[in-house]
Amino acid sequence: AFAPTVALMRRAKAAGLEVIIVSDMYLSHGQLCALIADAAGEDVLALADRVFVSSEFGHGKAEGLFDDVLAQIGRRPEQVLHVGDN
């Protein structure tokens, strides 16, 4: 796991914030969670309150996945901080 991202996730959780992972990925939700747990550890996966995978929505971030995520978590865009890897 990328240490600065894990540290940010830990700080967010300590501050009482939700941590949500949104991935453009061809794997299923279960497969992605297993991959995160294998690569970063179960403790890092446990920091995520929710995990969303584009393959289960039929479209990616650029095609509206964030709109779906916002609707499911009941938040407006200005209530969310997105930290990307690119």
Short mmCIF file of C-alpha atoms in Angstrom, two decimals:
data_model
loop_
_atom_site.label_atom_id
_atom_site.label_comp_id
_atom_site.label_asym_id
_atom_site.label_seq_id
_atom_site.Cartn_x
_atom_site.Cartn_y
_atom_site.Cartn_z
CA ALA A 1 0.00 0.00 0.00
CA PHE A 2 1.10 3.56 -0.68
CA ALA A 3 2.02 4.73 2.83
CA PRO A 4 0.84 8.38 2.45
CA THR A 5 -2.59 7.20 1.30
CA VAL A 6 -2.92 4.75 4.18
CA ALA A 7 -1.89 7.51 6.60
CA LEU A 8 -4.53 9.80 5.12
CA MET A 9 -7.15 7.07 5.46
CA ARG A 10 -6.19 6.52 9.10
CA ARG A 11 -6.36 10.26 9.84
CA ALA A 12 -9.76 10.52 8.15
CA LYS A 13 -11.13 7.65 10.22
CA ALA A 14 -9.66 9.13 13.42
CA ALA A 15 -11.47 12.38 12.59
CA GLY A 16 -14.74 10.49 12.22
CA LEU A 17 -14.91 10.76 8.45
CA GLU A 18 -16.08 8.09 6.03
CA VAL A 19 -13.51 6.54 3.73
CA ILE A 20 -14.84 5.31 0.41
CA ILE A 21 -12.89 3.60 -2.34
CA VAL A 22 -14.08 4.12 -5.92
CA SER A 23 -12.27 2.15 -8.59
CA ASP A 24 -12.41 1.93 -12.37
CA MET A 25 -11.89 -1.81 -12.38
CA TYR A 26 -12.96 -4.86 -14.35
CA LEU A 27 -12.89 -7.01 -11.21
CA SER A 28 -15.98 -7.56 -9.08
CA HIS A 29 -16.46 -5.88 -5.71
CA GLY A 30 -15.42 -9.06 -3.89
CA GLN A 31 -12.35 -9.56 -6.07
CA LEU A 32 -11.23 -5.95 -5.58
CA CYS A 33 -11.66 -6.19 -1.81
CA ALA A 34 -9.63 -9.41 -1.78
CA LEU A 35 -6.93 -7.73 -3.88
CA ILE A 36 -6.76 -4.75 -1.50
CA ALA A 37 -6.58 -7.06 1.52
CA ASP A 38 -3.85 -9.17 -0.09
CA ALA A 39 -1.80 -6.18 -1.22
CA ALA A 40 -2.30 -3.78 1.69
CA GLY A 41 -3.63 -5.89 4.52
CA GLU A 42 -7.02 -6.54 6.07
CA ASP A 43 -6.47 -3.56 8.38
CA VAL A 44 -6.26 -1.20 5.41
CA LEU A 45 -9.34 -2.69 3.78
CA ALA A 46 -11.17 -2.29 7.10
CA LEU A 47 -10.54 1.47 6.92
CA ALA A 48 -12.92 1.67 3.94
CA ASP A 49 -16.55 2.16 4.84
CA ARG A 50 -17.65 1.37 1.28
CA VAL A 51 -16.02 0.14 -1.91
CA PHE A 52 -17.50 0.91 -5.33
CA VAL A 53 -16.32 -0.79 -8.51
CA SER A 54 -17.13 0.50 -12.00
CA SER A 55 -17.66 -3.01 -13.38
CA GLU A 56 -20.74 -3.35 -11.22
CA PHE A 57 -22.24 -0.11 -12.54
CA GLY A 58 -21.46 -0.65 -16.21
CA HIS A 59 -19.55 2.61 -16.58
CA GLY A 60 -16.47 4.32 -15.22
CA LYS A 61 -15.64 7.51 -13.41
CA ALA A 62 -15.51 9.58 -16.60
CA GLU A 63 -18.95 8.27 -17.63
CA GLY A 64 -20.80 9.14 -14.41
CA LEU A 65 -19.73 6.65 -11.76
CA PHE A 66 -19.24 9.45 -9.24
CA ASP A 67 -22.88 10.50 -9.72
CA ASP A 68 -23.96 6.96 -8.82
CA VAL A 69 -21.66 6.89 -5.80
CA LEU A 70 -22.91 10.25 -4.55
CA ALA A 71 -26.50 9.08 -4.87
CA GLN A 72 -25.78 5.87 -2.95
CA ILE A 73 -23.94 7.61 -0.12
CA GLY A 74 -26.42 10.47 0.04
CA ARG A 75 -23.89 13.25 -0.44
CA ARG A 76 -23.46 16.28 -2.69
CA PRO A 77 -20.19 16.83 -4.58
CA GLU A 78 -19.16 19.71 -2.30
CA GLN A 79 -19.33 17.34 0.68
CA VAL A 80 -16.73 14.96 -0.72
CA LEU A 81 -12.95 15.14 -1.07
CA HIS A 82 -11.64 12.97 -3.88
CA VAL A 83 -8.03 11.84 -3.71
CA GLY A 84 -6.91 10.23 -6.93
CA ASP A 85 -3.93 8.17 -7.93
CA ASN A 86 -3.34 9.83 -11.26
#
